[in-house]
mmCIF file of C-alpha atoms in Angstrom:
data_model
loop_
_atom_site.group_PDB
_atom_site.id
_atom_site.type_symbol
_atom_site.label_atom_id
_atom_site.label_comp_id
_atom_site.label_asym_id
_atom_site.label_seq_id
_atom_site.Cartn_x
_atom_site.Cartn_y
_atom_site.Cartn_z
ATOM 1 C CA MET J 23 -60.320 -4.224 -18.994
ATOM 2 C CA THR J 24 -57.549 -4.857 -21.481
ATOM 3 C CA ILE J 25 -55.742 -1.641 -20.519
ATOM 4 C CA ALA J 26 -55.899 -2.568 -16.838
ATOM 5 C CA LEU J 27 -54.545 -6.017 -17.684
ATOM 6 C CA LEU J 28 -51.786 -4.504 -19.803
ATOM 7 C CA LEU J 29 -50.833 -2.030 -17.054
ATOM 8 C CA GLY J 30 -50.891 -4.847 -14.498
ATOM 9 C CA GLY J 31 -48.569 -6.899 -16.699
ATOM 10 C CA ILE J 32 -46.191 -3.961 -17.119
ATOM 11 C CA PHE J 33 -46.216 -3.319 -13.386
ATOM 12 C CA GLY J 34 -45.653 -7.016 -12.661
ATOM 13 C CA TYR J 35 -42.749 -7.120 -15.118
ATOM 14 C CA TYR J 36 -41.273 -3.956 -13.597
ATOM 15 C CA PHE J 37 -41.662 -5.315 -10.058
ATOM 16 C CA CYS J 38 -40.105 -8.703 -10.895
ATOM 17 C CA LEU J 39 -37.228 -7.192 -12.865
ATOM 18 C CA HIS J 40 -36.280 -4.685 -10.182
ATOM 19 C CA GLY J 41 -36.790 -7.283 -7.472
ATOM 20 C CA ILE J 42 -34.250 -9.514 -9.215
ATOM 21 C CA TYR J 43 -31.871 -6.557 -9.569
ATOM 22 C CA PHE J 44 -32.233 -5.819 -5.856
ATOM 23 C CA VAL J 45 -31.510 -9.425 -4.888
ATOM 24 C CA LEU J 46 -28.458 -9.549 -7.173
ATOM 25 C CA MET J 47 -27.127 -6.254 -5.810
ATOM 26 C CA THR J 48 -27.578 -7.474 -2.226
ATOM 27 C CA ILE J 49 -25.739 -10.722 -2.972
ATOM 28 C CA GLY J 50 -22.985 -8.811 -4.769
ATOM 29 C CA LEU J 51 -22.578 -6.378 -1.886
ATOM 30 C CA THR J 52 -22.230 -9.146 0.711
ATOM 31 C CA GLN J 53 -19.740 -11.024 -1.487
ATOM 32 C CA LEU J 54 -17.741 -7.824 -2.049
ATOM 33 C CA GLN J 55 -17.539 -7.203 1.695
ATOM 34 C CA ARG J 56 -16.363 -10.783 2.306
ATOM 35 C CA TYR J 57 -13.782 -10.461 -0.446
ATOM 36 C CA GLN J 58 -12.428 -7.172 0.903
ATOM 37 C CA GLN J 59 -12.157 -8.573 4.428
ATOM 38 C CA GLY J 60 -10.336 -11.584 3.032
ATOM 39 C CA ILE J 61 -7.871 -9.337 1.235
ATOM 40 C CA LEU J 62 -7.321 -7.140 4.263
ATOM 41 C CA PHE J 63 -6.678 -9.958 6.696
ATOM 42 C CA GLY J 64 -6.449 -13.437 5.238
ATOM 43 C CA ASP J 65 -4.443 -12.878 2.087
ATOM 44 C CA PHE J 66 -2.070 -10.445 3.760
ATOM 45 C CA GLN J 67 -1.202 -12.946 6.475
ATOM 46 C CA ARG J 68 -0.603 -15.598 3.831
ATOM 47 C CA ILE J 69 1.588 -13.240 1.777
ATOM 48 C CA ALA J 70 3.486 -11.935 4.806
ATOM 49 C CA GLY J 71 4.264 -15.437 6.031
ATOM 50 C CA SER J 72 5.337 -16.838 2.684
ATOM 51 C CA GLN J 73 8.988 -17.528 1.959
ATOM 52 C CA LEU J 74 8.281 -16.729 -1.692
ATOM 53 C CA THR J 75 7.476 -13.081 -0.999
ATOM 54 C CA LEU J 76 10.105 -10.977 -2.726
ATOM 55 C CA PRO J 77 11.984 -8.340 -0.725
ATOM 56 C CA PHE J 78 11.832 -4.709 -1.759
ATOM 57 C CA SER J 79 13.537 -1.412 -0.984
ATOM 58 C CA VAL J 80 11.907 1.825 0.134
ATOM 59 C CA ILE J 81 13.915 4.816 -1.054
ATOM 60 C CA ILE J 82 13.246 8.054 0.813
ATOM 61 C CA PRO J 83 14.658 11.228 -0.733
ATOM 62 C CA ALA J 84 15.587 13.765 1.942
ATOM 63 C CA TYR J 85 16.455 17.353 1.154
ATOM 64 C CA ASN J 86 16.078 19.707 4.122
ATOM 65 C CA GLU J 87 13.682 17.360 5.918
ATOM 66 C CA ASP J 88 15.028 17.573 9.477
ATOM 67 C CA LYS J 89 11.590 18.197 10.994
ATOM 68 C CA VAL J 90 9.843 15.141 9.510
ATOM 69 C CA ILE J 91 12.566 12.694 8.488
ATOM 70 C CA CYS J 92 12.426 10.581 11.669
ATOM 71 C CA GLU J 93 8.665 10.040 11.405
ATOM 72 C CA THR J 94 9.016 9.203 7.709
ATOM 73 C CA VAL J 95 11.764 6.652 8.313
ATOM 74 C CA LEU J 96 9.934 5.114 11.282
ATOM 75 C CA GLY J 97 6.815 4.781 9.148
ATOM 76 C CA ALA J 98 8.773 2.999 6.432
ATOM 77 C CA LEU J 99 10.503 0.747 8.975
ATOM 78 C CA GLY J 100 7.131 -0.117 10.500
ATOM 79 C CA LEU J 101 5.790 -1.730 7.339
ATOM 80 C CA ARG J 102 4.386 -5.184 8.005
ATOM 81 C CA TYR J 103 6.279 -7.010 5.317
ATOM 82 C CA PRO J 104 8.687 -9.923 5.703
ATOM 83 C CA GLN J 105 11.798 -8.480 4.047
ATOM 84 C CA HIS J 106 12.300 -4.851 3.186
ATOM 85 C CA GLU J 107 15.004 -2.275 3.542
ATOM 86 C CA VAL J 108 14.797 1.485 3.944
ATOM 87 C CA ILE J 109 17.282 3.660 2.081
ATOM 88 C CA VAL J 110 17.443 7.381 2.885
ATOM 89 C CA VAL J 111 19.113 9.518 0.232
ATOM 90 C CA ASN J 112 20.285 12.789 1.776
ATOM 91 C CA ASP J 113 20.845 14.903 -1.303
ATOM 92 C CA GLY J 114 22.981 17.765 -0.022
ATOM 93 C CA SER J 115 20.700 19.072 2.715
ATOM 94 C CA THR J 116 21.686 22.397 4.218
ATOM 95 C CA ASP J 117 19.805 21.822 7.476
ATOM 96 C CA ARG J 118 20.265 19.191 10.221
ATOM 97 C CA THR J 119 18.769 16.217 8.344
ATOM 98 C CA LEU J 120 21.881 14.051 8.572
ATOM 99 C CA GLN J 121 22.514 14.983 12.219
ATOM 100 C CA VAL J 122 18.912 14.156 13.176
ATOM 101 C CA LEU J 123 19.161 10.763 11.452
ATOM 102 C CA THR J 124 22.533 10.054 13.071
ATOM 103 C CA GLU J 125 21.263 10.919 16.557
ATOM 104 C CA ARG J 126 17.991 9.000 16.238
ATOM 105 C CA PHE J 127 19.206 5.837 14.508
ATOM 106 C CA GLY J 128 22.847 5.713 15.605
ATOM 107 C CA LEU J 129 24.286 5.939 12.121
ATOM 108 C CA ARG J 130 28.011 5.468 11.759
ATOM 109 C CA LEU J 131 30.448 5.614 8.887
ATOM 110 C CA ILE J 132 31.584 2.278 7.526
ATOM 111 C CA HIS J 133 33.949 1.448 4.713
ATOM 112 C CA LYS J 134 32.480 -1.411 2.756
ATOM 113 C CA VAL J 135 34.824 -3.209 0.425
ATOM 114 C CA SER J 136 33.241 -4.643 -2.661
ATOM 115 C CA ALA J 137 34.217 -5.615 -6.146
ATOM 116 C CA GLU J 138 34.242 -2.676 -8.537
ATOM 117 C CA ARG J 139 31.460 -3.254 -11.019
ATOM 118 C CA LEU J 140 30.990 0.220 -12.417
ATOM 119 C CA LYS J 141 33.645 2.789 -13.102
ATOM 120 C CA THR J 142 32.829 5.834 -11.013
ATOM 121 C CA ARG J 143 34.508 9.044 -9.963
ATOM 122 C CA ALA J 144 34.076 11.442 -7.047
ATOM 123 C CA VAL J 145 31.359 14.031 -7.429
#
């Protein structure tokens, strides 16, 4: 009788303990899903609409990328962010990378006058 009572107590303890664990895991899972949905939708809209959101630059290195450069630049331009700029660095490509960019985005040469801050020389 005492062994049966002892085993019953152990089983009861085991059942209660794991039942509590199951309830806590279920609550945690539902809260995690709510939190992730809030991050994906609610917080992003708040961040995207804020005037305090800092701008940033996307720098895309391009060396012989004529086949994929347009899709890469369009993907970077399509970011849903209030203020960002896309900078493509064509590092001496030997293919048609610059021509493809010029044709697709209407690039043109401009001479921008600015104050000389750093001493430089032609490469």
